[in-house]
XYZ file of C-alpha atoms in Angstrom:
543
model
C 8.458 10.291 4.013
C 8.132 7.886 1.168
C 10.457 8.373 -2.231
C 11.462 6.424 -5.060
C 15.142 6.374 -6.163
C 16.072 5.562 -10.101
C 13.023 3.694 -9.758
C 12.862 1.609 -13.437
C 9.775 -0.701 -14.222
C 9.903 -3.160 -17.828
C 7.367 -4.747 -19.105
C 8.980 -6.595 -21.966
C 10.586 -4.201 -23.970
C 8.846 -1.609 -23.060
C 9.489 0.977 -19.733
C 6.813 1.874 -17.949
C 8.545 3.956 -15.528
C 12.281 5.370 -15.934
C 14.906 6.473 -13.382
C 12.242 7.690 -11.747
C 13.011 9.830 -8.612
C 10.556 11.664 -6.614
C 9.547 12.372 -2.712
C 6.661 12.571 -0.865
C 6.820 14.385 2.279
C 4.447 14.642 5.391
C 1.784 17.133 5.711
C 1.006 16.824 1.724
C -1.574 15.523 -0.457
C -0.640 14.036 -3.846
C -2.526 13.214 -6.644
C -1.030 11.214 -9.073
C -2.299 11.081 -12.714
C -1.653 10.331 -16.125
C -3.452 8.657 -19.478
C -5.189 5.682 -19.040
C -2.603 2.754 -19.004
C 0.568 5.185 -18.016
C 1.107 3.544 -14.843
C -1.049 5.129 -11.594
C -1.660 1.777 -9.925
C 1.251 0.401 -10.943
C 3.249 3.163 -8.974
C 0.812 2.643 -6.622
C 1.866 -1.280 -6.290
C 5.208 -0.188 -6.455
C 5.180 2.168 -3.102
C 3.040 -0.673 -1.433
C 5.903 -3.072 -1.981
C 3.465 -5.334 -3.551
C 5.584 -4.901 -6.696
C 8.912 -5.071 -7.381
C 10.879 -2.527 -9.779
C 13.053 -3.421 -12.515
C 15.728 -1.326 -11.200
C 16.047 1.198 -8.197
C 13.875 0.856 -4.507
C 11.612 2.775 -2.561
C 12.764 4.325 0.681
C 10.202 4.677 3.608
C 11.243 6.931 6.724
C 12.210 4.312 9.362
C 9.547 3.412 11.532
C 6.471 5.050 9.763
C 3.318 2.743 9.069
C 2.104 2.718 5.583
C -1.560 1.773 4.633
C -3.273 1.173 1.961
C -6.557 0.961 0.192
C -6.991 -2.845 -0.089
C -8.644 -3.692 -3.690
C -10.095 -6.965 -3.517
C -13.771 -6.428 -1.994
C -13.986 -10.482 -1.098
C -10.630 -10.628 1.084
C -12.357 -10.218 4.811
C -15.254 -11.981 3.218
C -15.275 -14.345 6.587
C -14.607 -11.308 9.017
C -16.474 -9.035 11.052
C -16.714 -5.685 9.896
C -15.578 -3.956 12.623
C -12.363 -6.245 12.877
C -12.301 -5.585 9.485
C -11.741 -1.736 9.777
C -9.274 -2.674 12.772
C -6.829 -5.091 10.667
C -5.720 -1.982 8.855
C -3.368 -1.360 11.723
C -1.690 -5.252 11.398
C 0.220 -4.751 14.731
C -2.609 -3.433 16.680
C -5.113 -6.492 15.437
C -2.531 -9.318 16.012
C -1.963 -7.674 19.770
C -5.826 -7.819 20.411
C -5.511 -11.751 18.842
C -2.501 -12.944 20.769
C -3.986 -11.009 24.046
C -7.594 -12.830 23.680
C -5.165 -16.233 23.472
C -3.831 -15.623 26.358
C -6.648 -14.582 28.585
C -8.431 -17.537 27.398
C -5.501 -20.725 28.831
C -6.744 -22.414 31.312
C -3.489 -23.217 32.582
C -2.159 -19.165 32.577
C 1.314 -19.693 33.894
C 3.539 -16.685 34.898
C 5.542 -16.478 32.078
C 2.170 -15.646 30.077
C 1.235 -12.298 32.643
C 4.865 -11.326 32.364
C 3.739 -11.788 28.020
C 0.280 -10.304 28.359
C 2.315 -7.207 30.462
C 4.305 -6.141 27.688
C 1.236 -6.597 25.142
C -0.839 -4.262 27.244
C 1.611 -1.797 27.078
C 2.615 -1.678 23.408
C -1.835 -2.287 23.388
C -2.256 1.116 24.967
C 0.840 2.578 22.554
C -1.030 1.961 20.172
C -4.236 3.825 21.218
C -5.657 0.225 21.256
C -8.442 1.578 23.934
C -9.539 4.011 21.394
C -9.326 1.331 18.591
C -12.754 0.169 18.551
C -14.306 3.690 19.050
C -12.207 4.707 16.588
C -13.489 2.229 13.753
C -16.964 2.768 14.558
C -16.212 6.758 14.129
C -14.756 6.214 10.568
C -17.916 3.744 9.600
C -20.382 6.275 10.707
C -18.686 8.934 8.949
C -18.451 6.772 5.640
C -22.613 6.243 6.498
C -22.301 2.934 7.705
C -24.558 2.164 10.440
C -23.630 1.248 14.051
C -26.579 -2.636 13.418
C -23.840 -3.424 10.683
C -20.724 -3.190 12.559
C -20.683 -6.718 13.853
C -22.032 -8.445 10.939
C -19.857 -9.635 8.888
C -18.284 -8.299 4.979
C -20.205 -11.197 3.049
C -23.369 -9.998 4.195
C -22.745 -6.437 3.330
C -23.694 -5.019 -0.776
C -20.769 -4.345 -2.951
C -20.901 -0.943 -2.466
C -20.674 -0.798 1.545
C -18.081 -3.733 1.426
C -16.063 -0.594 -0.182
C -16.266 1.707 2.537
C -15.461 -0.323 4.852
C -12.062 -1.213 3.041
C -11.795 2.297 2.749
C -11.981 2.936 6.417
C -9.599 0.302 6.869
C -7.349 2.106 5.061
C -7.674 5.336 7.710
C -7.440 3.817 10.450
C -5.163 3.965 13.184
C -3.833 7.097 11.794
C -1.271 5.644 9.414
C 1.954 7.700 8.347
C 1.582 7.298 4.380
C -1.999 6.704 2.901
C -2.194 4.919 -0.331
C -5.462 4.853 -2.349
C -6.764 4.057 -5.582
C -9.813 5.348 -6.378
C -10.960 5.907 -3.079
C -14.219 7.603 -4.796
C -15.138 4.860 -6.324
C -18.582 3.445 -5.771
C -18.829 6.036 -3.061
C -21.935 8.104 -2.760
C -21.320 11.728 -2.825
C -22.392 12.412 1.328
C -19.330 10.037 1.662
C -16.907 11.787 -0.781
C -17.520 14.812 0.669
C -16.746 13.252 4.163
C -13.544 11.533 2.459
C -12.854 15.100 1.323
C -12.615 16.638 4.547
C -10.827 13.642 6.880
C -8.266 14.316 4.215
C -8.203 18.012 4.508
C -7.544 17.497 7.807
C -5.041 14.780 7.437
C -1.814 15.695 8.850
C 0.430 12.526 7.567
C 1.492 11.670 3.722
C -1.353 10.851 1.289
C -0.962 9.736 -2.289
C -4.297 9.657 -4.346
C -4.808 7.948 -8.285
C -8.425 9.592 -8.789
C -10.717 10.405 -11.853
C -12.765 12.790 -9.721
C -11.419 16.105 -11.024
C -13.344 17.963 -7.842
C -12.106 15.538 -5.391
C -8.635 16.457 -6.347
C -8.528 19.773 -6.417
C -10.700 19.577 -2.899
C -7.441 17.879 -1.355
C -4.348 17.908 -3.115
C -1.498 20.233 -2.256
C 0.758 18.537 -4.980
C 0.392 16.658 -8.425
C 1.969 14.195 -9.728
C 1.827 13.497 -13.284
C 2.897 10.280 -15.099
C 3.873 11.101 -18.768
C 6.343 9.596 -21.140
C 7.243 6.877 -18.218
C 8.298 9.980 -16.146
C 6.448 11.505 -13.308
C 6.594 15.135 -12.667
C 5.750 16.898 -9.647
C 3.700 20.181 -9.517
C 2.750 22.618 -6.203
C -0.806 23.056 -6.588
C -4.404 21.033 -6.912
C -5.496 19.469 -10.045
C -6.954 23.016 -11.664
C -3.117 24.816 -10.300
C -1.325 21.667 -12.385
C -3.748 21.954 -15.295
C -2.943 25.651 -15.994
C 0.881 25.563 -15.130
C 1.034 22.495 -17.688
C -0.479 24.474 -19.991
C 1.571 27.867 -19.439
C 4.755 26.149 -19.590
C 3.996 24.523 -23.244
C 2.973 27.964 -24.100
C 6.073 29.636 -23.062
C 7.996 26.790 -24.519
C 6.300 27.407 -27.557
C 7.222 31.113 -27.574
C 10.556 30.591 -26.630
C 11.525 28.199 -30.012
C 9.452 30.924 -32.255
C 11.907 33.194 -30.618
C 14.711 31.073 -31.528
C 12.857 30.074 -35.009
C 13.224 33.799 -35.817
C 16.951 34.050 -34.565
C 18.105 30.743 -36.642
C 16.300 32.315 -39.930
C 18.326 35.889 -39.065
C 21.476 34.086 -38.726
C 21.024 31.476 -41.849
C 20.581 34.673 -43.636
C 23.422 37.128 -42.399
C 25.929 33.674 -42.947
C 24.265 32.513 -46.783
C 24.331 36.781 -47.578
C 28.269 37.575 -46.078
C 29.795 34.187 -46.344
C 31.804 34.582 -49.919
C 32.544 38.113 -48.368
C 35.703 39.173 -47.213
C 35.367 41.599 -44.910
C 32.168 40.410 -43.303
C 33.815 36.489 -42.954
C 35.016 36.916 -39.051
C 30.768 38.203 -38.706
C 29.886 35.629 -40.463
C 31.865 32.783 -39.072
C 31.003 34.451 -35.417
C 27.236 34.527 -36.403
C 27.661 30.176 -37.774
C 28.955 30.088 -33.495
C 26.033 31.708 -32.173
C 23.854 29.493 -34.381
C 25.482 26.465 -33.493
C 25.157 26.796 -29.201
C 21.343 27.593 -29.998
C 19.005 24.821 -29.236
C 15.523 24.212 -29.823
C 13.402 22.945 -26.907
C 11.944 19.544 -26.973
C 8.008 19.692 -26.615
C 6.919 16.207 -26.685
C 2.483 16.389 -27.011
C 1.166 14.525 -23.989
C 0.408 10.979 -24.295
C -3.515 11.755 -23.239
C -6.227 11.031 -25.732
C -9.199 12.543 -25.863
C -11.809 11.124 -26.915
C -14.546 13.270 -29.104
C -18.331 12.825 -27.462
C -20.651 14.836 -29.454
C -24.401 13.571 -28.931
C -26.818 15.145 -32.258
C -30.170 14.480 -31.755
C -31.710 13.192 -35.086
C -35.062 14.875 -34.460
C -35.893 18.072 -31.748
C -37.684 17.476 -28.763
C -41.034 19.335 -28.111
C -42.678 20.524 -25.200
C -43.781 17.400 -23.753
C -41.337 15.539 -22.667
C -42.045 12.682 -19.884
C -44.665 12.402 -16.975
C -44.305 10.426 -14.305
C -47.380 9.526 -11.986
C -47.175 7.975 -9.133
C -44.968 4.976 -9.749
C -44.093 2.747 -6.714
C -41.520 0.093 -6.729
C -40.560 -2.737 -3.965
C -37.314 -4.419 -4.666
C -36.483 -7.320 -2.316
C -39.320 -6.623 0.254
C -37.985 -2.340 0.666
C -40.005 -0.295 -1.034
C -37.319 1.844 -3.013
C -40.248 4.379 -4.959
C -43.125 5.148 -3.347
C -45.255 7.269 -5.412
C -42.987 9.217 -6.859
C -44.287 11.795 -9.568
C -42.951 14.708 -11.463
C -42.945 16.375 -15.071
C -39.640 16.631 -17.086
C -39.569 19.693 -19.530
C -37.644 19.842 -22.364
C -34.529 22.069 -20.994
C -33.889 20.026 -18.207
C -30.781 18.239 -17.254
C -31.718 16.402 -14.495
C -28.933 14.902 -11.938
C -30.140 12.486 -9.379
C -28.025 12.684 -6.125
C -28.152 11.161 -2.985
C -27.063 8.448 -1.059
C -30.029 5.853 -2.300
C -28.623 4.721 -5.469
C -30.892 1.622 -5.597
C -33.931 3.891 -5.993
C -32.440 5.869 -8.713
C -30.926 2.383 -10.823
C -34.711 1.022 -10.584
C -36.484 4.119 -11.409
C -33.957 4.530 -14.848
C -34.979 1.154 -15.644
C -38.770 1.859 -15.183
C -37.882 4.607 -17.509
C -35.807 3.099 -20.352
C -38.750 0.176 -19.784
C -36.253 -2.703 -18.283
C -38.788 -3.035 -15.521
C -42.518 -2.611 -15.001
C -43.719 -0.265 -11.710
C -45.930 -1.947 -9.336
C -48.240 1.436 -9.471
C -48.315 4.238 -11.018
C -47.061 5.113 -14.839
C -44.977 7.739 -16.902
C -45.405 8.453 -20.562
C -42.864 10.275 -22.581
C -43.539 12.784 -25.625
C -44.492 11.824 -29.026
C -40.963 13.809 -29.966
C -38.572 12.216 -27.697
C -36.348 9.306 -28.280
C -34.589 7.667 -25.737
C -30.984 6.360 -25.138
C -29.980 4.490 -22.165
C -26.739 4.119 -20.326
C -26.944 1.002 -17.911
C -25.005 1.361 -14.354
C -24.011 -2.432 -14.988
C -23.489 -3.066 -18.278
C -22.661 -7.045 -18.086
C -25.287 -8.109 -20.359
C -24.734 -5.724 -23.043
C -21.173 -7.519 -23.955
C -21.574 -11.485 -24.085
C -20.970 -13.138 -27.035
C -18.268 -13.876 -29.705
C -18.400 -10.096 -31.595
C -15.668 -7.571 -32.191
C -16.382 -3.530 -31.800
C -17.438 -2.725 -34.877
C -19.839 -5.842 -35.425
C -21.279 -5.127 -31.609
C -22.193 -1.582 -32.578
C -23.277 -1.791 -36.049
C -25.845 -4.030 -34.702
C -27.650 -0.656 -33.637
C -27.991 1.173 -36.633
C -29.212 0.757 -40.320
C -26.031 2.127 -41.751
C -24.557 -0.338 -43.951
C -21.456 1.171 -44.454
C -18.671 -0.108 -42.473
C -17.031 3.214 -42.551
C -19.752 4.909 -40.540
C -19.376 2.746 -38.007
C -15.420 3.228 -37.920
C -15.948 6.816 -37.590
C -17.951 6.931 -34.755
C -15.330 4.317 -33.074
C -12.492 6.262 -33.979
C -13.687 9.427 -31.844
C -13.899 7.085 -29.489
C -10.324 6.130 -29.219
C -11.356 2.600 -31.561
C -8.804 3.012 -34.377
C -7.227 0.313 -36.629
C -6.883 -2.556 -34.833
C -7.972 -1.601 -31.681
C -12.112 -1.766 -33.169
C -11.453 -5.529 -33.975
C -11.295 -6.243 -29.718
C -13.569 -8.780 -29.055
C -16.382 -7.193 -26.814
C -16.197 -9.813 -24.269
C -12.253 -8.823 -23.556
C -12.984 -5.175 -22.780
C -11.825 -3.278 -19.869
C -14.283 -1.794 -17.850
C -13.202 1.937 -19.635
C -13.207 0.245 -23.106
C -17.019 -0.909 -22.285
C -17.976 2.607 -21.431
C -16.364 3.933 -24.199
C -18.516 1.408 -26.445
C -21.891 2.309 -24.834
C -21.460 6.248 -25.479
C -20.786 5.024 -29.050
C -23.934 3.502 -29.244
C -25.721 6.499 -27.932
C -24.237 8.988 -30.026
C -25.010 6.494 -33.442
C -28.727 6.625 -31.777
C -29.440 9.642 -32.344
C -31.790 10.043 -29.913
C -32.753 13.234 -27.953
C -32.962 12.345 -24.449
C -30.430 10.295 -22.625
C -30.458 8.258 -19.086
C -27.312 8.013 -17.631
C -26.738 6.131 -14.926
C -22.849 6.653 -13.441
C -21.181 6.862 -16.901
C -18.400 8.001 -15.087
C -17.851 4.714 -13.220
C -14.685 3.251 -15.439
C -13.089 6.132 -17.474
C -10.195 8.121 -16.991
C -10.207 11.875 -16.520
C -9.629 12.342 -20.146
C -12.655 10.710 -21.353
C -14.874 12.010 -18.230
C -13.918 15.413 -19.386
C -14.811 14.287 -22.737
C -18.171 13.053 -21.742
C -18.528 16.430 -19.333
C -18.479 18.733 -22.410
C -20.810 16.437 -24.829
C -23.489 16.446 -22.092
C -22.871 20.096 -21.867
C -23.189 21.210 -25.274
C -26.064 18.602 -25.836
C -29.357 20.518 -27.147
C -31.935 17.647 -25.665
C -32.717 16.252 -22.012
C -30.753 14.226 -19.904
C -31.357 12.475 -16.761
C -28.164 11.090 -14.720
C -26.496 10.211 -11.846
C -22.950 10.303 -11.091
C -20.373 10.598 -8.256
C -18.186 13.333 -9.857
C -18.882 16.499 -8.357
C -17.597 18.764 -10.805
C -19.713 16.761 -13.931
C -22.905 17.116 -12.039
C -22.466 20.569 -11.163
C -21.184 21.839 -14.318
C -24.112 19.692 -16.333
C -27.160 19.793 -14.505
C -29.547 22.725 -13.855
C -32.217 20.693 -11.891
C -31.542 18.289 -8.976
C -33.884 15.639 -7.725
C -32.814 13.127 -4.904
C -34.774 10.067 -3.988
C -34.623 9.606 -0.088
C -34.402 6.554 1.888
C -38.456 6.684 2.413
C -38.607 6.518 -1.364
C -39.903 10.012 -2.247
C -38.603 12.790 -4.327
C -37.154 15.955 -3.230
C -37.097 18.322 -6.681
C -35.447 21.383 -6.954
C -34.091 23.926 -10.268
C -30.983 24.852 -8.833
C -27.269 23.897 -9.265
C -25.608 20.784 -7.787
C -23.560 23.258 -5.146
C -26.874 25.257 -4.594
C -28.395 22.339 -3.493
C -26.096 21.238 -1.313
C -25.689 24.783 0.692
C -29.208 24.247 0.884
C -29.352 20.703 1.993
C -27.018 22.027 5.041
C -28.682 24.808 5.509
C -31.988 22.547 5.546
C -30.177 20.436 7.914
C -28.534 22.770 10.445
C -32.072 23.954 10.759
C -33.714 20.914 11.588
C -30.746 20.261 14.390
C -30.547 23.815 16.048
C -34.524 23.066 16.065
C -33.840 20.078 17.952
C -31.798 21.625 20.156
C -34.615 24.326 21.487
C -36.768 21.496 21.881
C -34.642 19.671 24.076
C -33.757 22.601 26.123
């Protein structure tokens, strides 16, 4: 068990967290959310021990092991990566060092087997046996394969160097997990294996996520950070959502009760006051009106922002054609050949593990890059906004907000501008932020601006998701929704791709398409179906 007692945390004058007390018990899931700046990591830090509070402590149930989700992706740089995966048990790893030590003296004196003795034992305590196997199972799971084990982290991309921090973080069975954003640059094969190690989980997890699915997937409990207080709900993310909800709602009902009982009583006391023989009713009815109290219903400190994409022309029937278009990126051939006809209904998500092959093919499209065969042509109707996965380039220089996105429209009123920042959470001061000083959220934020002021009526996407908080995901979830033209995306949330898309396409490793009009969870009942298939067929044949 893990809790935090009176737990107070100032920054300057102001409190991000006070008197906090809450407890998180074994055999439960938490999430733990709140608007964007209300604290998650912070908390996070907090629990870690990596930060102290202002006032209070955190308690940890003696002897437990705590791990956590390590955040800086250059750290191990140096290491192997299946050390790597084995330092998140610290005891275990500096047994396995100090053993290799001693094995390796020349001059191995008693007093070092009588050493070595006791680190075998507390070495086999420790499942240390297991503790290689044991890596390798949670890198396989997170689809790393076995060639990259022994290479080391700074040879590994950005986005495997994460799940292998991430398995750090599981391993050795620790008694409280701590992660942040553990779905984070994770491919959605690997979420859903996240999603069930967790399920099955039997210690003390605590989870800061954006991924509305993931969380209600795992959670048993919420947590929500609001008005530097954090309030704790039985339930997933959906269970919180609506209990939230109900309670304002009876809270509500409950003062317009009350409302109506304070206007009876004003009246009876104004009406009988001055009377006589109605004063003891009256001065008994001022009593009653005194000992009733309103209750306090503060509005939560989440902002949504507004996303509304209008197309400035409709799209006809022909949309884009793609023919054939092959692409080799670093000697792997990422597209080979790939061809297929978008019509003008279609949403289009693009899952799959092979991200590469669905960056390069959006930039083919939004014309960043040229194919090396093969061609597409959109329709004479269509107009195209794109969403970049990194978005580096689109922020350098010395503008604020408003100048960097009046830069992509005609409008010469400042005012038009304003408004379309404003929906976007860009108000007063806030839309005079120097673009190069953004947060990663901010930068999103800025780039769906531009899109919407585009008015164009087909829009690439790829991971828009990547950055915002659940507020502005849902946000960006109902615009895409409600959209009337074409989209083609990719993202890791479950629930935005299966609530926005109506067509699926995945690029596989080989570089070709599989293309199918079907939901997101269709696809993947198929995809397992497809798959249990091809194994049970394997099976026969080996028998």
């Amino acid at each position: 068990m893990i809790s935090a007692n009176n737990v107070t945390l100032r920054l300057g004058k102001k409190a991000l967290f006070e008197d906090v007390n809450i407890k998180f018990t074994e055999g439960n899931c938490y999430g733990l959310i709140g608007a964007n700046g209300a604290g998650k990591s912070t908390f996070l830090k907090i629990l870690a021990g990596k930060l102290e509070p202002s006032k209070g402590d955190i308690t940890i149930t003696a002897g437990q092991r705590l791990s956590v989700l390590e955040q800086d992706h250059y750290k191990y740089d140096e290491c192997q990566v299946l050390d790597t995966v084995i330092m998140g048990n610290k005891r275990l790893y500096a047994i396995m060092k100090e053993k290799d030590a001693l094995y390796a003296k020349e001059d191995f004196t008693e007093e070092d087997g009588m050493k070595a003795s006791e680190l075998e034992g507390e070495f086999a305590l420790l499942n240390g046996w297991e503790a290689e196997a044991d890596a390798e199972t949670l890198l396989n799971g997170l689809g790393i394969e076995t060639d990259l084990h022994y290479k080391y982290m700074n040879e590994l991309t950005g986005s495997l160097k994460v799940k292998v921090l991430l398995a750090q973080a599981l391993f050795g069975n620790p008694d409280i997990l701590l992660l942040d954003e553990p779905t984070n640059h994770l491919d959605l094969e690997a979420i859903e294996w996240l999603e069930e190690f967790l399920i099955q989980f039997e210690n003390t997890v605590i989870v800061v996520s954006h991924d509305r699915y993931f969380l209600n997937k795992v959670c048993t409990h919420i947590a929500d950070i609001d008005y530097a207080k954090i309030q704790l709900y039985a339930g997933n993310y959906d269970f919180w959502y609506e209990s939230s909800q109900l309670m304002i709602r009876q809270m509500k009902e409950a003062n317009k009760k009350k409302e109506e009982k304070i206007k009876e009583l004003q009246e009876f006391i104004q009406k009988f006051s001055a009377n006589a023989s109605k004063s003891k009713q009256a001065t008994s009815r001022k009593k009653a009106l005194e000992k009733i109290q309103l209750d306090e219903i503060r509005p939560s400190s989440r902002k949504y922002p507004y996303i509304d994409f209008k197309p400035n022309r409709e799209i006809g029937n022909e949309v884009l054609t793609v023919s054939g278009i092959t692409k080799t990126i670093d000697g792997v051939k990422v597209l080979d050949n790939l061809s297929f006809i978008v019509n003008r209904e279609d949403k289009i998500a693009f899952v799959g593990p092979n991200t590469i092959a669905t960056t390069t093919l959006f930039k083919i499209l939004a014309g960043e890059l040229e194919p090396d065969e093969g061609s597409y042509k959109w329709g004479v109707t269509t107009s195209q906004a794109y969403f970049p996965k990194d978005n580096s380039k689109e922020f350098q220089g010395d503008l604020t907000i408003v100048e960097w996105l009046s830069q992509f429209t005609e409008e010469d009123d400042m005012s038009y501008v304003r408004g379309f920042l404003g929906r976007m959470l860009f108000s007063g001061e806030d839309a005079l932020k120097k673009v190069e000083v953004l947060s990663g959220g901010e930068k999103v934020r800025c780039l769906l601006s531009r899109m919407m002021i585009s008015g164009a009526n087909t829009m690439i996407l790829d991971e828009p998701t990547n950055h915002l908080d659940m507020e502005s995901i849902t946000a960006l979830n109902n615009g895409l929704i409600k959209f009337p033209g074409v989209a083609l995306f990719a993202s890791q949330d479950h629930q935005f791709v299966q609530t926005t898309a109506n067509r699926i396409m995945e690029i596989t490793d080989d570089g070709s398409l599989i293309d199918k009009l079907t939901t997101y969870d269709e696809y993947l009942e198929s995809e397992a179906g497809a798959k249990k298939r091809q194994t049970f067929t394997a099976e026969e044949d080996d028998n």
